[in-house]
Amino acid sequence: MVLRSGLVQIDYTLFFQIINTIILYFLLRRFLFKPVTEFMASRQNAIVASMKEAEAKNAEADQLRLEYQKKLEGAHEEGRKIIKDASKRAEERAGEIIAQAQEEASKIKDRAAIEIERERQKAANQMKEEVAALAVLAAGKIIDKSLDENSHDKLIKEFIDEVGETTWWN
């Protein structure tokens, strides 16, 4: 039985063609479609896993960035604290240096006062020696001369003038 109508002939070749097509479909499905579908599914799963991993790494990177930012802020704060402590130590040291300088100046002033007192005492002793020498000189003049009352008064007045002037300077 052969029917002919245009391009398609209905005969036993059509039957074999349909069977061949079905067999080809099952073979392609088994050896091509299934592996391709599995490959596409595994590729899709790999992409999804890669995206999840990327999101996890982004979250981890954000976490690390926050931690580093906190550490950086801590470092800035520690730097400010170190600078503040150094300034405080410098001020304390400056205070110590000023106190030492004032103490040294006080010691120098005290030594100068002691030295001035020694010099004043030395000058006073020297003046006493000079007064004593003048007294001896005056006594010697009195003994050497025979004195009348007027010359005696004159010598005493001269002696008092000399001694009084020296005492006044003391």
C-alpha positions as a LaTeX table, in Angstrom:
\begin{tabular}{lrrr}
\hline
Residue & $x$ (\AA) & $y$ (\AA) & $z$ (\AA) \\
\hline
Met1 & 0.00 & 0.00 & 0.00 \\
Val2 & 1.54 & 3.08 & $-1.14$ \\
Leu3 & $-0.20$ & 6.38 & $-0.97$ \\
Arg4 & 1.31 & 9.28 & $-2.72$ \\
Ser5 & 0.36 & 12.74 & $-1.99$ \\
Gly6 & 2.93 & 15.39 & $-2.52$ \\
Leu7 & 6.11 & 15.12 & $-0.60$ \\
Val8 & 5.23 & 12.41 & 1.90 \\
Gln9 & 4.62 & 8.83 & 0.82 \\
Ile10 & 2.91 & 6.57 & 3.24 \\
Asp11 & 4.61 & 3.20 & 2.97 \\
Tyr12 & 6.99 & 1.03 & 4.98 \\
Thr13 & 9.80 & 3.68 & 4.75 \\
Leu14 & 7.62 & 6.14 & 6.60 \\
Phe15 & 7.17 & 3.55 & 9.30 \\
Phe16 & 10.95 & 3.03 & 9.50 \\
Gln17 & 11.54 & 6.76 & 9.51 \\
Ile18 & 9.17 & 7.22 & 12.46 \\
Ile19 & 10.84 & 4.34 & 14.31 \\
Asn20 & 14.27 & 5.72 & 13.46 \\
Thr21 & 13.20 & 9.16 & 14.67 \\
Ile22 & 11.90 & 7.71 & 17.95 \\
Ile23 & 15.07 & 5.65 & 18.42 \\
Leu24 & 17.14 & 8.68 & 17.53 \\
Tyr25 & 15.15 & 10.74 & 20.05 \\
Phe26 & 15.74 & 8.20 & 22.83 \\
Leu27 & 19.39 & 7.88 & 21.92 \\
Leu28 & 19.85 & 11.62 & 21.82 \\
Arg29 & 17.90 & 11.96 & 25.03 \\
Arg30 & 20.06 & 9.35 & 26.72 \\
Phe31 & 23.45 & 10.33 & 25.31 \\
Leu32 & 23.02 & 14.03 & 24.51 \\
Phe33 & 20.06 & 15.67 & 26.24 \\
Lys34 & 20.61 & 14.01 & 29.62 \\
Pro35 & 24.38 & 14.83 & 29.80 \\
Val36 & 23.77 & 18.32 & 28.46 \\
Thr37 & 20.95 & 18.84 & 30.96 \\
Glu38 & 23.11 & 17.45 & 33.77 \\
Phe39 & 26.02 & 19.63 & 32.62 \\
Met40 & 23.73 & 22.68 & 32.50 \\
Ala41 & 22.32 & 21.84 & 35.97 \\
Ser42 & 25.79 & 21.32 & 37.41 \\
Arg43 & 26.97 & 24.53 & 35.75 \\
Gln44 & 23.95 & 26.36 & 37.20 \\
Asn45 & 24.65 & 24.86 & 40.63 \\
Ala46 & 28.31 & 25.85 & 40.33 \\
Ile47 & 27.30 & 29.41 & 39.39 \\
Val48 & 24.86 & 29.57 & 42.32 \\
Ala49 & 27.55 & 28.19 & 44.65 \\
Ser50 & 30.07 & 30.66 & 43.25 \\
Met51 & 27.61 & 33.52 & 43.80 \\
Lys52 & 26.96 & 32.35 & 47.38 \\
Glu53 & 30.70 & 32.06 & 47.96 \\
Ala54 & 31.22 & 35.55 & 46.51 \\
Glu55 & 28.49 & 36.91 & 48.78 \\
Ala56 & 30.10 & 35.16 & 51.76 \\
Lys57 & 33.50 & 36.58 & 50.82 \\
Asn58 & 31.96 & 40.04 & 50.39 \\
Ala59 & 30.37 & 39.72 & 53.84 \\
Glu60 & 33.71 & 38.54 & 55.25 \\
Ala61 & 35.49 & 41.42 & 53.53 \\
Asp62 & 32.94 & 43.86 & 54.98 \\
Gln63 & 33.50 & 42.33 & 58.41 \\
Leu64 & 37.29 & 42.61 & 58.02 \\
Arg65 & 36.91 & 46.18 & 56.78 \\
Leu66 & 34.85 & 47.02 & 59.88 \\
Glu67 & 37.42 & 45.32 & 62.12 \\
Tyr68 & 40.29 & 47.19 & 60.45 \\
Gln69 & 38.35 & 50.42 & 60.72 \\
Lys70 & 37.86 & 49.81 & 64.44 \\
Lys71 & 41.54 & 48.94 & 64.81 \\
Leu72 & 42.48 & 52.08 & 62.89 \\
Glu73 & 40.26 & 54.19 & 65.13 \\
Gly74 & 41.84 & 52.45 & 68.13 \\
Ala75 & 45.28 & 53.21 & 66.73 \\
His76 & 44.33 & 56.85 & 66.24 \\
Glu77 & 43.01 & 57.00 & 69.80 \\
Glu78 & 46.16 & 55.30 & 71.09 \\
Gly79 & 48.27 & 57.78 & 69.11 \\
Arg80 & 46.35 & 60.68 & 70.67 \\
Lys81 & 46.84 & 59.09 & 74.10 \\
Ile82 & 50.58 & 58.65 & 73.49 \\
Ile83 & 50.88 & 62.27 & 72.37 \\
Lys84 & 48.87 & 63.40 & 75.40 \\
Asp85 & 51.06 & 61.33 & 77.74 \\
Ala86 & 54.22 & 62.63 & 76.09 \\
Ser87 & 52.98 & 66.20 & 76.43 \\
Lys88 & 52.14 & 65.57 & 80.07 \\
Arg89 & 55.59 & 64.08 & 80.71 \\
Ala90 & 57.20 & 67.01 & 78.90 \\
Glu91 & 55.25 & 69.47 & 81.03 \\
Glu92 & 56.22 & 67.57 & 84.18 \\
Arg93 & 59.85 & 67.52 & 83.07 \\
Ala94 & 59.69 & 71.25 & 82.30 \\
Gly95 & 58.26 & 71.80 & 85.79 \\
Glu96 & 61.09 & 69.74 & 87.28 \\
Ile97 & 63.68 & 71.70 & 85.30 \\
Ile98 & 62.13 & 75.00 & 86.43 \\
Ala99 & 62.06 & 73.77 & 90.04 \\
Gln100 & 65.71 & 72.70 & 89.78 \\
Ala101 & 66.63 & 76.06 & 88.26 \\
Gln102 & 64.78 & 77.89 & 91.02 \\
Glu103 & 66.48 & 75.71 & 93.63 \\
Glu104 & 69.87 & 76.36 & 92.05 \\
Ala105 & 69.13 & 80.09 & 91.89 \\
Ser106 & 68.13 & 80.00 & 95.56 \\
Lys107 & 71.38 & 78.21 & 96.43 \\
Ile108 & 73.38 & 80.75 & 94.43 \\
Lys109 & 71.50 & 83.56 & 96.15 \\
Asp110 & 72.16 & 82.00 & 99.57 \\
Arg111 & 75.87 & 81.57 & 98.76 \\
Ala112 & 76.01 & 85.18 & 97.57 \\
Ala113 & 74.32 & 86.34 & 100.80 \\
Ile114 & 76.82 & 84.31 & 102.85 \\
Glu115 & 79.69 & 85.74 & 100.80 \\
Ile116 & 78.35 & 89.28 & 101.27 \\
Glu117 & 78.04 & 88.66 & 105.02 \\
Arg118 & 81.65 & 87.41 & 105.11 \\
Glu119 & 82.85 & 90.44 & 103.21 \\
Arg120 & 80.87 & 92.74 & 105.54 \\
Gln121 & 82.29 & 90.95 & 108.58 \\
Lys122 & 85.76 & 91.15 & 107.07 \\
Ala123 & 85.31 & 94.88 & 106.43 \\
Ala124 & 83.99 & 95.36 & 109.99 \\
Asn125 & 86.99 & 93.49 & 111.41 \\
Gln126 & 89.30 & 95.54 & 109.26 \\
Met127 & 87.63 & 98.72 & 110.49 \\
Lys128 & 88.01 & 97.58 & 114.11 \\
Glu129 & 91.67 & 96.98 & 113.49 \\
Glu130 & 92.00 & 100.44 & 111.96 \\
Val131 & 90.10 & 102.01 & 114.92 \\
Ala132 & 92.36 & 100.17 & 117.33 \\
Ala133 & 95.39 & 101.37 & 115.38 \\
Leu134 & 94.04 & 104.90 & 115.50 \\
Ala135 & 93.42 & 104.60 & 119.22 \\
Val136 & 96.97 & 103.38 & 119.73 \\
Leu137 & 98.21 & 106.18 & 117.49 \\
Ala138 & 96.16 & 108.72 & 119.42 \\
Ala139 & 97.41 & 107.33 & 122.74 \\
Gly140 & 100.93 & 107.51 & 121.37 \\
Lys141 & 100.43 & 111.15 & 120.39 \\
Ile142 & 99.07 & 111.95 & 123.83 \\
Ile143 & 101.97 & 110.34 & 125.55 \\
Asp144 & 104.53 & 111.93 & 123.26 \\
Lys145 & 103.22 & 115.42 & 123.80 \\
Ser146 & 102.76 & 117.24 & 126.92 \\
Leu147 & 99.27 & 118.26 & 126.57 \\
Asp148 & 97.47 & 121.18 & 127.82 \\
Glu149 & 93.73 & 121.16 & 128.09 \\
Asn150 & 93.12 & 122.74 & 124.67 \\
Ser151 & 95.34 & 120.38 & 122.72 \\
His152 & 93.86 & 117.45 & 124.69 \\
Asp153 & 90.33 & 118.44 & 123.61 \\
Lys154 & 91.54 & 118.95 & 120.05 \\
Leu155 & 93.04 & 115.41 & 119.91 \\
Ile156 & 89.88 & 113.83 & 121.34 \\
Lys157 & 87.74 & 115.72 & 118.84 \\
Glu158 & 89.95 & 114.56 & 115.95 \\
Phe159 & 89.84 & 110.98 & 117.23 \\
Ile160 & 86.06 & 111.04 & 117.56 \\
Asp161 & 85.72 & 112.53 & 114.10 \\
Glu162 & 87.88 & 109.79 & 112.59 \\
Val163 & 86.23 & 106.95 & 114.54 \\
Gly164 & 82.71 & 108.36 & 114.07 \\
Glu165 & 83.18 & 108.57 & 110.32 \\
Thr166 & 84.41 & 104.96 & 110.18 \\
Thr167 & 81.55 & 103.71 & 112.38 \\
Trp168 & 79.03 & 105.53 & 110.23 \\
Trp169 & 80.24 & 103.65 & 107.15 \\
Asn170 & 79.84 & 100.36 & 108.96 \\
\hline
\end{tabular}
